[in-house]
CSV table of C-alpha atoms in Angstrom, one decimal:
chain,number,residue,atom,x,y,z
P,1,UNK,CA,45.4,138.4,24.5
P,2,UNK,CA,43.1,137.3,27.4
P,3,UNK,CA,46.1,137.4,29.8
P,4,UNK,CA,46.9,140.8,29.0
P,5,UNK,CA,43.3,141.9,29.7
P,6,UNK,CA,43.4,140.1,33.0
P,7,UNK,CA,46.5,141.8,34.0
P,8,UNK,CA,45.0,145.2,33.2
P,9,UNK,CA,41.9,144.4,35.2
P,10,UNK,CA,43.8,143.3,38.1
P,11,UNK,CA,45.8,146.5,38.3
P,12,UNK,CA,42.5,148.6,38.0
P,13,UNK,CA,40.9,146.4,40.8
P,14,UNK,CA,43.9,147.1,43.1
P,15,UNK,CA,43.6,150.9,42.5
P,16,UNK,CA,39.9,150.5,43.4
P,17,UNK,CA,40.7,148.6,46.5
P,18,UNK,CA,43.4,151.1,47.6
P,19,UNK,CA,40.9,153.9,47.5
P,20,UNK,CA,38.2,152.3,49.7
P,21,UNK,CA,37.8,153.5,53.2
P,22,UNK,CA,37.8,151.2,56.2
P,23,UNK,CA,34.0,150.7,56.3
P,24,UNK,CA,33.9,149.9,52.6
P,25,UNK,CA,36.8,147.4,53.1
P,26,UNK,CA,34.6,145.6,55.6
P,27,UNK,CA,31.4,145.8,53.5
P,28,UNK,CA,29.4,142.8,52.2
P,29,UNK,CA,29.8,142.0,48.5
P,30,UNK,CA,27.3,140.3,46.2
P,31,UNK,CA,29.1,136.9,47.1
P,32,UNK,CA,27.2,135.6,50.1
P,33,UNK,CA,29.4,135.7,53.2
P,34,UNK,CA,32.3,137.5,51.7
P,35,UNK,CA,33.3,141.1,52.5
P,36,UNK,CA,35.5,143.2,50.2
P,37,UNK,CA,38.4,142.0,52.3
P,38,UNK,CA,37.6,138.4,51.3
P,39,UNK,CA,37.2,139.3,47.8
P,40,UNK,CA,40.6,141.0,47.7
P,41,UNK,CA,42.0,137.7,49.1
P,42,UNK,CA,40.3,135.7,46.5
P,43,UNK,CA,41.7,137.8,43.7
P,44,UNK,CA,45.2,136.6,44.7
P,45,UNK,CA,44.3,133.1,45.6
P,46,UNK,CA,45.1,131.6,42.2
P,47,UNK,CA,48.5,133.0,42.1
P,48,UNK,CA,49.3,132.2,45.8
P,49,UNK,CA,47.9,128.6,45.9
P,50,UNK,CA,49.3,126.1,43.5
P,51,UNK,CA,47.3,123.2,42.0
P,52,UNK,CA,48.8,120.5,44.3
P,53,UNK,CA,48.1,122.4,47.4
P,54,UNK,CA,44.6,123.2,46.2
P,55,UNK,CA,43.9,119.5,45.3
P,56,UNK,CA,44.9,118.2,48.7
P,57,UNK,CA,42.6,120.7,50.4
P,58,UNK,CA,39.9,119.6,48.0
P,59,UNK,CA,40.2,116.0,49.2
P,60,UNK,CA,39.7,117.3,52.7
P,61,UNK,CA,36.4,118.8,51.6
P,62,UNK,CA,35.4,115.7,49.6
P,63,UNK,CA,35.9,117.4,46.3
P,64,UNK,CA,33.6,120.4,47.0
P,65,UNK,CA,35.4,123.2,45.0
P,66,UNK,CA,33.4,126.0,46.5
P,67,UNK,CA,34.3,125.0,50.0
P,68,UNK,CA,37.9,124.7,49.1
P,69,UNK,CA,38.0,128.1,47.6
P,70,UNK,CA,36.3,129.6,50.6
P,71,UNK,CA,38.9,127.8,52.8
P,72,UNK,CA,41.8,129.4,51.0
P,73,UNK,CA,40.1,132.8,50.6
P,74,UNK,CA,39.4,133.2,54.4
P,75,UNK,CA,43.0,132.2,55.2
P,76,UNK,CA,44.5,134.7,52.8
P,77,UNK,CA,42.1,137.4,54.1
P,78,UNK,CA,43.8,137.3,57.4
P,79,UNK,CA,46.7,139.2,55.6
P,80,UNK,CA,46.7,143.0,56.2
P,81,UNK,CA,44.9,145.0,53.6
P,82,UNK,CA,48.2,146.7,52.2
P,83,UNK,CA,49.8,143.2,51.8
P,84,UNK,CA,46.8,141.9,49.8
P,85,UNK,CA,46.7,144.9,47.5
P,86,UNK,CA,50.4,144.7,47.0
P,87,UNK,CA,50.2,141.0,46.2
P,88,UNK,CA,47.5,141.7,43.6
P,89,UNK,CA,49.8,144.2,41.9
P,90,UNK,CA,52.9,142.1,42.1
P,91,UNK,CA,51.1,139.2,40.7
P,92,UNK,CA,48.7,141.0,38.2
P,93,UNK,CA,50.7,139.6,35.2
P,94,UNK,CA,50.8,136.0,36.4
P,95,UNK,CA,49.4,133.7,33.7
P,96,UNK,CA,47.0,131.3,35.6
P,97,UNK,CA,45.4,128.5,33.6
P,98,UNK,CA,43.2,126.6,36.0
P,99,UNK,CA,41.9,123.1,35.2
P,100,UNK,CA,38.4,123.0,33.5
P,101,UNK,CA,38.0,126.8,33.1
P,102,UNK,CA,41.5,127.8,31.6
P,103,UNK,CA,42.5,131.4,31.3
P,104,UNK,CA,39.0,132.6,30.9
P,105,UNK,CA,38.2,131.7,34.4
P,106,UNK,CA,40.6,134.4,36.0
P,107,UNK,CA,39.4,136.9,33.3
P,108,UNK,CA,35.8,136.2,34.0
P,109,UNK,CA,36.5,136.7,37.9
P,110,UNK,CA,38.1,140.2,37.3
P,111,UNK,CA,34.9,141.3,35.5
P,112,UNK,CA,32.3,139.9,37.6
P,113,UNK,CA,34.0,140.2,41.1
P,114,UNK,CA,34.9,143.8,40.6
P,115,UNK,CA,31.1,144.5,40.1
P,116,UNK,CA,30.4,142.2,43.1
P,117,UNK,CA,32.3,144.8,45.0
P,118,UNK,CA,31.2,147.9,43.4
P,119,UNK,CA,27.4,147.4,43.0
P,120,UNK,CA,26.6,147.1,46.8
P,121,UNK,CA,29.0,150.1,47.5
P,122,UNK,CA,27.3,152.2,44.7
P,123,UNK,CA,30.5,152.6,42.8
P,124,UNK,CA,30.8,153.0,39.1
P,125,UNK,CA,34.1,151.1,38.9
P,126,UNK,CA,33.9,148.7,36.0
P,127,UNK,CA,36.0,146.9,33.4
P,128,UNK,CA,36.0,148.3,29.7
P,129,UNK,CA,32.9,147.5,27.7
P,130,UNK,CA,35.1,145.5,25.2
P,131,UNK,CA,35.9,143.1,28.1
P,132,UNK,CA,32.3,142.5,28.8
P,133,UNK,CA,31.7,141.8,25.1
P,134,UNK,CA,34.4,139.1,25.3
P,135,UNK,CA,33.1,137.7,28.5
P,136,UNK,CA,29.5,137.4,27.1
P,137,UNK,CA,30.7,135.5,24.1
P,138,UNK,CA,32.2,133.1,26.5
P,139,UNK,CA,29.3,132.9,28.9
P,140,UNK,CA,26.9,132.2,26.0
P,141,UNK,CA,29.1,129.6,24.4
P,142,UNK,CA,29.0,125.8,24.6
P,143,UNK,CA,32.5,125.8,26.3
P,144,UNK,CA,31.4,127.9,29.3
P,145,UNK,CA,32.3,126.4,32.8
P,146,UNK,CA,29.1,125.0,34.3
P,147,UNK,CA,30.1,126.8,37.6
P,148,UNK,CA,29.4,130.1,35.7
P,149,UNK,CA,26.4,129.3,33.6
P,150,UNK,CA,24.8,125.8,33.7
P,151,UNK,CA,24.6,124.4,30.0
P,152,UNK,CA,21.1,124.9,28.5
P,153,UNK,CA,19.8,127.5,30.9
P,154,UNK,CA,19.8,130.2,28.3
P,155,UNK,CA,17.7,128.2,25.8
P,156,UNK,CA,14.5,130.0,24.8
P,157,UNK,CA,16.0,133.5,25.5
P,158,UNK,CA,17.4,136.2,23.2
P,159,UNK,CA,19.9,138.4,25.0
P,160,UNK,CA,20.2,141.8,23.5
P,161,UNK,CA,22.8,144.4,24.6
P,162,UNK,CA,21.6,148.0,24.6
P,163,UNK,CA,25.1,149.5,24.8
P,164,UNK,CA,26.8,147.6,22.2
P,165,UNK,CA,26.1,145.7,18.9
P,166,UNK,CA,25.7,142.3,20.6
P,167,UNK,CA,22.9,139.8,20.9
P,168,UNK,CA,22.7,136.1,21.4
P,169,UNK,CA,20.0,133.3,21.1
P,170,UNK,CA,16.4,133.1,20.0
P,171,UNK,CA,13.2,133.3,22.0
P,172,UNK,CA,11.9,135.7,24.6
P,173,UNK,CA,14.0,139.0,24.6
P,174,UNK,CA,15.9,140.3,27.4
P,175,UNK,CA,17.7,143.6,26.8
P,176,UNK,CA,20.0,145.8,28.9
P,177,UNK,CA,23.5,146.8,29.5
P,178,UNK,CA,26.3,144.0,28.8
P,179,UNK,CA,27.3,144.2,32.5
P,180,UNK,CA,23.9,143.7,33.7
P,181,UNK,CA,23.3,140.7,31.4
P,182,UNK,CA,26.6,139.2,32.4
P,183,UNK,CA,25.9,139.5,36.0
P,184,UNK,CA,22.3,138.2,35.7
P,185,UNK,CA,23.1,135.0,33.8
P,186,UNK,CA,25.9,134.2,36.3
P,187,UNK,CA,23.4,134.4,39.3
P,188,UNK,CA,23.5,138.0,40.4
P,189,UNK,CA,19.8,138.5,40.9
P,190,UNK,CA,20.3,142.2,41.7
P,191,UNK,CA,21.3,142.8,38.0
P,192,UNK,CA,17.9,141.6,36.7
P,193,UNK,CA,16.4,145.0,37.8
P,194,UNK,CA,18.6,146.7,35.1
P,195,UNK,CA,17.1,144.6,32.3
P,196,UNK,CA,13.8,144.6,30.6
P,197,UNK,CA,11.7,142.5,28.1
P,198,UNK,CA,9.3,139.5,27.9
P,199,UNK,CA,11.9,137.0,28.9
P,200,UNK,CA,12.8,138.7,32.2
P,201,UNK,CA,10.8,136.3,34.2
P,202,UNK,CA,12.5,133.3,32.9
P,203,UNK,CA,16.0,135.0,33.3
P,204,UNK,CA,15.1,135.8,36.9
P,205,UNK,CA,14.3,132.2,37.6
P,206,UNK,CA,17.7,131.3,36.0
P,207,UNK,CA,19.6,133.8,38.1
P,208,UNK,CA,17.9,132.5,41.2
P,209,UNK,CA,19.0,128.9,40.4
P,210,UNK,CA,22.5,130.0,39.6
P,211,UNK,CA,22.9,132.1,42.7
């Protein structure tokens, strides 16, 4: 099922990207140093760059995954806007299963990175609420990739969604929309402003350390 959800999200993101004007296409996202154009390139990177090619480049960057991802993103971002959007549509149904993160990795990126684009631009574009619920279950699980949420960082917090029947953990409460919770616990400090509760100070520190 997760592959189908990722496909649907990619197609929706392609529609969002196609409807942006030139200034929005060049705008900064919540991912430091990346514009919307870079993010569009990043969406197609898993389908365009195979594991072998990625591994060889990672050796060049001494195993630094973030720098390797940035390298390929910037190379792909040189392609024209229509080509990047067309590639995203053409490969929307590709089943990518990256090492360590599995199919949840690409799914998580469609949810989080769409909002990385939409929030700075003031757009309402978002994945369905059901997708956020699935993602939150993963982000608060013991199997979450450390690159998304460091193990143990949510200890002592009770997260409560105000737009769904969902909660996690015990301790100081933090309440708000599922999207804001997901964005905050993965290091998007701007989303903390959409949350409330006695655990907010602790969650702010977590967001800062994960950003």
